[in-house]
mmCIF file of C-alpha atoms in Angstrom:
data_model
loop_
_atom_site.group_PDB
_atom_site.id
_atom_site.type_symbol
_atom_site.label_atom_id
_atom_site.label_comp_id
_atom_site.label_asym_id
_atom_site.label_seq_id
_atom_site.Cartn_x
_atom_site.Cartn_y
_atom_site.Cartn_z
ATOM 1 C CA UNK A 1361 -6.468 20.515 2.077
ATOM 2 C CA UNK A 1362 -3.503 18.107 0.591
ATOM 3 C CA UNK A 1363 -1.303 17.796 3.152
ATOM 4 C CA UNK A 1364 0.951 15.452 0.571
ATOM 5 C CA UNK A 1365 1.814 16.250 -2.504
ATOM 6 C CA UNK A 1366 3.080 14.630 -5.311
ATOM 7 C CA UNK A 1367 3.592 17.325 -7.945
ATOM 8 C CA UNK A 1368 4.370 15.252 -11.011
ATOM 9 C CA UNK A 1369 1.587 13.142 -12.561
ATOM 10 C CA UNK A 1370 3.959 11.450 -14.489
ATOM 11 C CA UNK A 1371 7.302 10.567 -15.004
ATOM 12 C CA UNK A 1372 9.178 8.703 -17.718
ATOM 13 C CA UNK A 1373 12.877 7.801 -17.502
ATOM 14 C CA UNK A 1374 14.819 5.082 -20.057
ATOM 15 C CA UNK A 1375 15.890 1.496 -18.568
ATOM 16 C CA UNK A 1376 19.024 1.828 -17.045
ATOM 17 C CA UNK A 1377 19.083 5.153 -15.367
ATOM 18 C CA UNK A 1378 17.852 6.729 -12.116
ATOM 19 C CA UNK A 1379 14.042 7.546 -11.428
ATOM 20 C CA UNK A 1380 13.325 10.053 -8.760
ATOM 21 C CA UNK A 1381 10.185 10.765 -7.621
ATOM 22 C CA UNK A 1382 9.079 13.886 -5.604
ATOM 23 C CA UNK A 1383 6.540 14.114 -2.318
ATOM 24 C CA UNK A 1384 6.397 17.394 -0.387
ATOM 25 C CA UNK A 1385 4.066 17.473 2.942
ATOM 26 C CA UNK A 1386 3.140 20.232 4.794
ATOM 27 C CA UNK A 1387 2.485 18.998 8.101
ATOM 28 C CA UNK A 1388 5.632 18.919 9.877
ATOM 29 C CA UNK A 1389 3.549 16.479 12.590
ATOM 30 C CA UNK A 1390 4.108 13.992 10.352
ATOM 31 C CA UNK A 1391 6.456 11.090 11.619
ATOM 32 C CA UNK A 1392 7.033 8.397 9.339
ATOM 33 C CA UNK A 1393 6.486 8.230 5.500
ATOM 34 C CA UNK A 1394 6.153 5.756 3.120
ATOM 35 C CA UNK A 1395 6.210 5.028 -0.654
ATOM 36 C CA UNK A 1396 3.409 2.435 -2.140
ATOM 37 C CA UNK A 1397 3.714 1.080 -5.524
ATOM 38 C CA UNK A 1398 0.437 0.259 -7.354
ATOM 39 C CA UNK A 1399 -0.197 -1.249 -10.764
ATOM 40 C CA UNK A 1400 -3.714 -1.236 -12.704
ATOM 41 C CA UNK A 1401 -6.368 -2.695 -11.038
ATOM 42 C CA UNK A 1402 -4.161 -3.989 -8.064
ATOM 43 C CA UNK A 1403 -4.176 -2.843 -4.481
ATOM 44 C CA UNK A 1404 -0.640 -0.490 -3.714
ATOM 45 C CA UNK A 1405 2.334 -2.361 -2.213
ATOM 46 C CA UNK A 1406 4.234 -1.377 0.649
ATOM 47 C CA UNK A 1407 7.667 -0.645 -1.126
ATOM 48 C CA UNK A 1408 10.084 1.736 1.578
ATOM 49 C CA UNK A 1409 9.399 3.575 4.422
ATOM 50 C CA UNK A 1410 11.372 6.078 6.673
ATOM 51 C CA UNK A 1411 11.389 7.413 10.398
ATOM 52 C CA UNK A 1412 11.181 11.031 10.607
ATOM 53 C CA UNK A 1413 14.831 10.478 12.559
ATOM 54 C CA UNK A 1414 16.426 9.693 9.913
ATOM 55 C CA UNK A 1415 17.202 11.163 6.688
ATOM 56 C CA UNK A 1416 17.797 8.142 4.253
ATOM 57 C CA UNK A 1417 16.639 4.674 4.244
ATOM 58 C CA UNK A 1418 18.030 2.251 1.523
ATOM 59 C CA UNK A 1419 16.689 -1.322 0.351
ATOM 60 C CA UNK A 1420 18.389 -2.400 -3.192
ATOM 61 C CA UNK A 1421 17.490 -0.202 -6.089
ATOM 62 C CA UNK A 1422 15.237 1.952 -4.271
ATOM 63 C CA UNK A 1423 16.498 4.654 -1.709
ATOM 64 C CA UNK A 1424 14.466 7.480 0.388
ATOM 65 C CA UNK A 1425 15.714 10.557 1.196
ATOM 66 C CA UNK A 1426 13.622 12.679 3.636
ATOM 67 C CA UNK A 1427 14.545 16.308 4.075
ATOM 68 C CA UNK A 1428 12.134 17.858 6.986
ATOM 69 C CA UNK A 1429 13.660 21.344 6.874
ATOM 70 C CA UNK A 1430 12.081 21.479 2.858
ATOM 71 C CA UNK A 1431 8.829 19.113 4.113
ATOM 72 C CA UNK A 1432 9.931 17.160 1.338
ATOM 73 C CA UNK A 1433 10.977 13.557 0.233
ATOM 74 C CA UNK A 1434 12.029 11.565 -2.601
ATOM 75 C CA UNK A 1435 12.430 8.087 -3.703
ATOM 76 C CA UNK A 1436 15.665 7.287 -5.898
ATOM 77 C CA UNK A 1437 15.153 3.863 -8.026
ATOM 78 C CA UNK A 1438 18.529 3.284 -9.815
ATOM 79 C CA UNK A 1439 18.636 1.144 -12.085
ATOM 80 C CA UNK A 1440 15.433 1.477 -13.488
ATOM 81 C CA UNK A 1441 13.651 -1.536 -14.856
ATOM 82 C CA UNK A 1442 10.710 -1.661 -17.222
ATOM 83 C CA UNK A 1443 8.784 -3.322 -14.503
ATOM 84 C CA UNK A 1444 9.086 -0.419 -12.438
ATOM 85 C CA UNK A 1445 6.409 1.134 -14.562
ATOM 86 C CA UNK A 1446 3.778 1.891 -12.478
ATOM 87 C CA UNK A 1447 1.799 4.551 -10.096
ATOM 88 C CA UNK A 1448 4.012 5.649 -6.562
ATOM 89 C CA UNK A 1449 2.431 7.036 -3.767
ATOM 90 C CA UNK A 1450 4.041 8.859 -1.381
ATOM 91 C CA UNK A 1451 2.162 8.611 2.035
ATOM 92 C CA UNK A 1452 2.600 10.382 5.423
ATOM 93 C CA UNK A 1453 1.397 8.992 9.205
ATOM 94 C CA UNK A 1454 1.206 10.924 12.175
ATOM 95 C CA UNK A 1455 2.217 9.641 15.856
ATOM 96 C CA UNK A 1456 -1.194 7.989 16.041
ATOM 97 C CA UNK A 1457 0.303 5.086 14.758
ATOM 98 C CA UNK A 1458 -1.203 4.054 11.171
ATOM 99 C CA UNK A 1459 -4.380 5.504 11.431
ATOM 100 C CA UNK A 1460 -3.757 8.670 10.206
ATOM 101 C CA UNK A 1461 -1.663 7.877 6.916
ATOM 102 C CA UNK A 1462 -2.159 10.800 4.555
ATOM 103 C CA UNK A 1463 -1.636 9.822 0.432
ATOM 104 C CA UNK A 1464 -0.651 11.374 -2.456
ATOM 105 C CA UNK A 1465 -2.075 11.968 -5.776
ATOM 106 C CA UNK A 1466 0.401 9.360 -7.034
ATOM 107 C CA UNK A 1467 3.075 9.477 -9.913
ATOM 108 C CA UNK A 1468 2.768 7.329 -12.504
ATOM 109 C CA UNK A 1469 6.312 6.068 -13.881
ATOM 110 C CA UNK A 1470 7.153 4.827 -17.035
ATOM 111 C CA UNK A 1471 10.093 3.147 -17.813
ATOM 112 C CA UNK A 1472 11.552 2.537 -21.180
ATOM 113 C CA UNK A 1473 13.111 -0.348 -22.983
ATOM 114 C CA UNK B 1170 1.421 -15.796 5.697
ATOM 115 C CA UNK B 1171 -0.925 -13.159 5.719
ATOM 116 C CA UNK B 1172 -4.026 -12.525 2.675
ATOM 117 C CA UNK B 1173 -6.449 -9.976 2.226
ATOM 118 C CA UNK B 1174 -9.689 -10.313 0.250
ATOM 119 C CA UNK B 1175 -12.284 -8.239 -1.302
ATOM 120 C CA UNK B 1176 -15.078 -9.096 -3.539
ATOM 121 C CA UNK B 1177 -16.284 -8.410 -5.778
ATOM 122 C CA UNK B 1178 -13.672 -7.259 -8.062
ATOM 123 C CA UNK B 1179 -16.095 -4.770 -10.254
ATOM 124 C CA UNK B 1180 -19.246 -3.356 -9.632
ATOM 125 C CA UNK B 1181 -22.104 -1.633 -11.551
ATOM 126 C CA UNK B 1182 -24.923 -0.322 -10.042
ATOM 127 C CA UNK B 1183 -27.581 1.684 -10.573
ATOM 128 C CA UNK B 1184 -27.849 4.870 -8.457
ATOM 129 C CA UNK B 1185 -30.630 4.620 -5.277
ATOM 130 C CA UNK B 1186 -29.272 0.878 -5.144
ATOM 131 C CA UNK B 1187 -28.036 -0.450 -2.010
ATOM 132 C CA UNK B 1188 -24.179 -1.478 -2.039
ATOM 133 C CA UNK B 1189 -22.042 -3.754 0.336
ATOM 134 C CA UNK B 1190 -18.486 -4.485 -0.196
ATOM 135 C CA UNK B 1191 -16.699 -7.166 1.662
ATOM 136 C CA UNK B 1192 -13.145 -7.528 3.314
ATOM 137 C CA UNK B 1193 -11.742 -10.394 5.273
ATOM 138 C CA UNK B 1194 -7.792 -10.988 6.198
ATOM 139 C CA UNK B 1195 -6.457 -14.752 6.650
ATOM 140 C CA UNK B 1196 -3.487 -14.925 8.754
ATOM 141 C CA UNK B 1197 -2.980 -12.103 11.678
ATOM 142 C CA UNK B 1198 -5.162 -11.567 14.821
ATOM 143 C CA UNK B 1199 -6.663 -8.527 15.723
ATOM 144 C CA UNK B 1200 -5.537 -6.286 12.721
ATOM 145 C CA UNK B 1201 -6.437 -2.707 12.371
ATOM 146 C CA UNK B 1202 -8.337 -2.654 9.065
ATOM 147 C CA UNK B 1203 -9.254 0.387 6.629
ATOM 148 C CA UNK B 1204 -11.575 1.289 3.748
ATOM 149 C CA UNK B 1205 -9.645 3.752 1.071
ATOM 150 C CA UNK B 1206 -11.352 4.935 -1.909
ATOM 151 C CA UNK B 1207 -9.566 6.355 -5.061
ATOM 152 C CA UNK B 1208 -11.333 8.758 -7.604
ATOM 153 C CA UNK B 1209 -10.277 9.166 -10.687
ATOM 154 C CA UNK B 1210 -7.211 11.076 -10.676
ATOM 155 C CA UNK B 1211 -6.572 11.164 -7.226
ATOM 156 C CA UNK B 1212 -5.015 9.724 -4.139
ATOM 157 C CA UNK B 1213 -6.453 7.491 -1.385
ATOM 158 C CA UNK B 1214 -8.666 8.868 0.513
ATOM 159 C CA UNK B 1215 -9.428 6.950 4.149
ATOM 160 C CA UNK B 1216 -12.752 6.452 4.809
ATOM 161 C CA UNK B 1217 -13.434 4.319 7.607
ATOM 162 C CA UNK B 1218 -10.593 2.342 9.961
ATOM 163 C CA UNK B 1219 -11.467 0.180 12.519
ATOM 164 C CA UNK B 1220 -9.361 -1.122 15.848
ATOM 165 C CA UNK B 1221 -11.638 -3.842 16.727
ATOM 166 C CA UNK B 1222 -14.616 -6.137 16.303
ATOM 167 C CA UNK B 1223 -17.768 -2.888 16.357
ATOM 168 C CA UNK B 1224 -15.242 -0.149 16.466
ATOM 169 C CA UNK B 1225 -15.267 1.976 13.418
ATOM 170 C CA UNK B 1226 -14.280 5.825 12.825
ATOM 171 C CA UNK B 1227 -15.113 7.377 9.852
ATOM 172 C CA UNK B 1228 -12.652 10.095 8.546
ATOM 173 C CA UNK B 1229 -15.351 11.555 6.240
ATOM 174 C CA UNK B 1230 -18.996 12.664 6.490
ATOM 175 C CA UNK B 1231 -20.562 10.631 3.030
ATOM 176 C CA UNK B 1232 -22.961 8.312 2.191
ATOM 177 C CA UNK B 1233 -21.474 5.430 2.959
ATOM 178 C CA UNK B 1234 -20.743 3.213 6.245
ATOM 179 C CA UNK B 1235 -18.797 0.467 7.720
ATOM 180 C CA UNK B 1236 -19.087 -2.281 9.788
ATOM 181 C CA UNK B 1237 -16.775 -5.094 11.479
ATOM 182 C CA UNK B 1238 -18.776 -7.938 12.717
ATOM 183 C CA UNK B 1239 -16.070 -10.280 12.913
ATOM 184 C CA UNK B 1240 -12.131 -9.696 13.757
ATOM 185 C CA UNK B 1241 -11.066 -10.549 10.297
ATOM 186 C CA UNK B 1242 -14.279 -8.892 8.622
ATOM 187 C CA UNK B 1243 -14.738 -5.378 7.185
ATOM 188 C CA UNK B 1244 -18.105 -4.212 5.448
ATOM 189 C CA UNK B 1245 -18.626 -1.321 3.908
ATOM 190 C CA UNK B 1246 -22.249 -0.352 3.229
ATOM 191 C CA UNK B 1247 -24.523 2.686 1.456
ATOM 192 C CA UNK B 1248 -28.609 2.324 1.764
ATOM 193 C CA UNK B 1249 -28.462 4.687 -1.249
ATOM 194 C CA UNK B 1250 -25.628 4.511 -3.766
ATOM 195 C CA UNK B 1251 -25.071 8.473 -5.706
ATOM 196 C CA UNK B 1252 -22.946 8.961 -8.941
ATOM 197 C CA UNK B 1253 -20.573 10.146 -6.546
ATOM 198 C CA UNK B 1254 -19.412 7.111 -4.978
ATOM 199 C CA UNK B 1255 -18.263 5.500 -7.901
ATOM 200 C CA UNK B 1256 -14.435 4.756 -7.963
ATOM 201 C CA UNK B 1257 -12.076 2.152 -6.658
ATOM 202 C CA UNK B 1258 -12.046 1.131 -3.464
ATOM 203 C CA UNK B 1259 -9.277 -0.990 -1.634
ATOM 204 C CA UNK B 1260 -9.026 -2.462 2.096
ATOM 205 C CA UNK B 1261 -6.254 -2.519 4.110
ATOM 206 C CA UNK B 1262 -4.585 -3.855 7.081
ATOM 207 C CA UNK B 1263 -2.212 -3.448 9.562
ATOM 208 C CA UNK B 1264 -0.620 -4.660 12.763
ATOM 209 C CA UNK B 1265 -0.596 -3.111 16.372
ATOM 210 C CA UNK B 1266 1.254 -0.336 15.759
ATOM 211 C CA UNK B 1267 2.735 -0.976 12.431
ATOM 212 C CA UNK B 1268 2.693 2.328 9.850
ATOM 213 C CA UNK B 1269 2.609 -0.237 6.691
ATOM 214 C CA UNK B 1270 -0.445 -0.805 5.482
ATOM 215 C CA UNK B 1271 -1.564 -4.005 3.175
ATOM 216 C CA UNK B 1272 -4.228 -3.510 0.516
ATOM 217 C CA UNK B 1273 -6.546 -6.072 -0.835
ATOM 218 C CA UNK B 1274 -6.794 -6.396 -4.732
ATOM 219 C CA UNK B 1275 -9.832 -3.530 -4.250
ATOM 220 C CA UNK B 1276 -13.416 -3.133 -6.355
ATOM 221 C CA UNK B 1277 -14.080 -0.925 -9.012
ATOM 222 C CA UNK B 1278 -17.554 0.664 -8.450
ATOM 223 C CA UNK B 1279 -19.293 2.412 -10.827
ATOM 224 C CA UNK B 1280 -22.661 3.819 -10.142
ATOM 225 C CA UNK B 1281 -24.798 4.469 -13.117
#
């Protein structure tokens, strides 16, 4: 049972212009969501989060839009940078607090010089 | 500032052997900790959290467990490793409340 989904396995974009990665969910319980970067052999990283009250939530290059009608979000990184090659996760918690914090598969992003 | 560690940082074993995995956070008090393992392939998958010192849930019926003897301290233990359990797996922690989670640098296990 996936309740998140991240569709695309991979992505790869050229230096300079906007990535957008893709996370649908299907449990609409679902109150806050999150986006983890993770390169090889590293533990993810907390990149952006947003509140199931709002619909957008920007912090420099990276933006999420959250649209709970579609059960689906998406994280904008404009520019992109070669070091923004890595794998995203897209993540979903319920109103249990952390606890319950469904992944994705992850996207893995490339990003070319 | 806060840390996370886990060691080791790779792991072979042999299946039937016994495996424990150690986590332990410098910096916060009273964190809510987690075990995550990644396959191949695939996303995180929780496997254990805990809320306290002796308080652990496990979101999965396998062969492993976990343990938190200490506030900062998260174990995760098998009596019997399968091929199955091989993959990466990462701690975490968070605060009170918090929805962001911190991961430790993880292990890579690989049961032969």
């Amino acid at each position: 049972d996936q309740q998140v989904k991240q569709n695309s396995p991979s992505l790869s974009v050229q230096e300079g212009r906007i990535s957008i990665l893709n996370c649908d969910y299907t449990n609409s319980m679902f109150d806050y969501f999150l986006w983890y970067k993770k390169y090889p052999a590293e533990g993810p990283t907390f990149l952006i989060s947003i509140s199931s009250i709002k619909d957008k939530n920007e912090d420099g290059r990276f933006t999420v839009f959250l649209n709970k009608s579609a059960k689906h979000l998406s994280l904008h990184i404009v520019p992109s940078q070669p070091g923004d090659s890595a794998v995203y996760f897209c993540a979903a918690s319920l109103n249990t607090g952390g606890f319950k914090t469904i992944f994705g598969a992850g996207t893995r992003l490339f990003v070319k010089a | 500032s806060q840390t996370i560690h886990q060691w080791p940082a790779t792991l072979v074993q042999p299946v039937g052997s016994p495996l424990s995995l150690e986590c332990t956070v410098e910096g916060t008090s009273n964190p809510n900790l987690y075990w995550y393992r990644q396959a191949a392939g695939r996303g995180l998958q929780l496997l254990f959290y805990s809320v306290g010192i002796g308080q652990i849930s496990s979101e999965v019926p396998q062969n492993l467990s976990a343990s938190r003897p200490q506030d900062r301290q998260f174990i995760l233990s098998s009596k019997k490793l399968l091929l199955s359990d091989s993959g990466f797996y990462l701690c975490a922690w968070s605060v009170g409340g918090g929805y962001e989670q911190y991961f430790g640098p993880g292990t890579r296990l690989t049961v032969t």
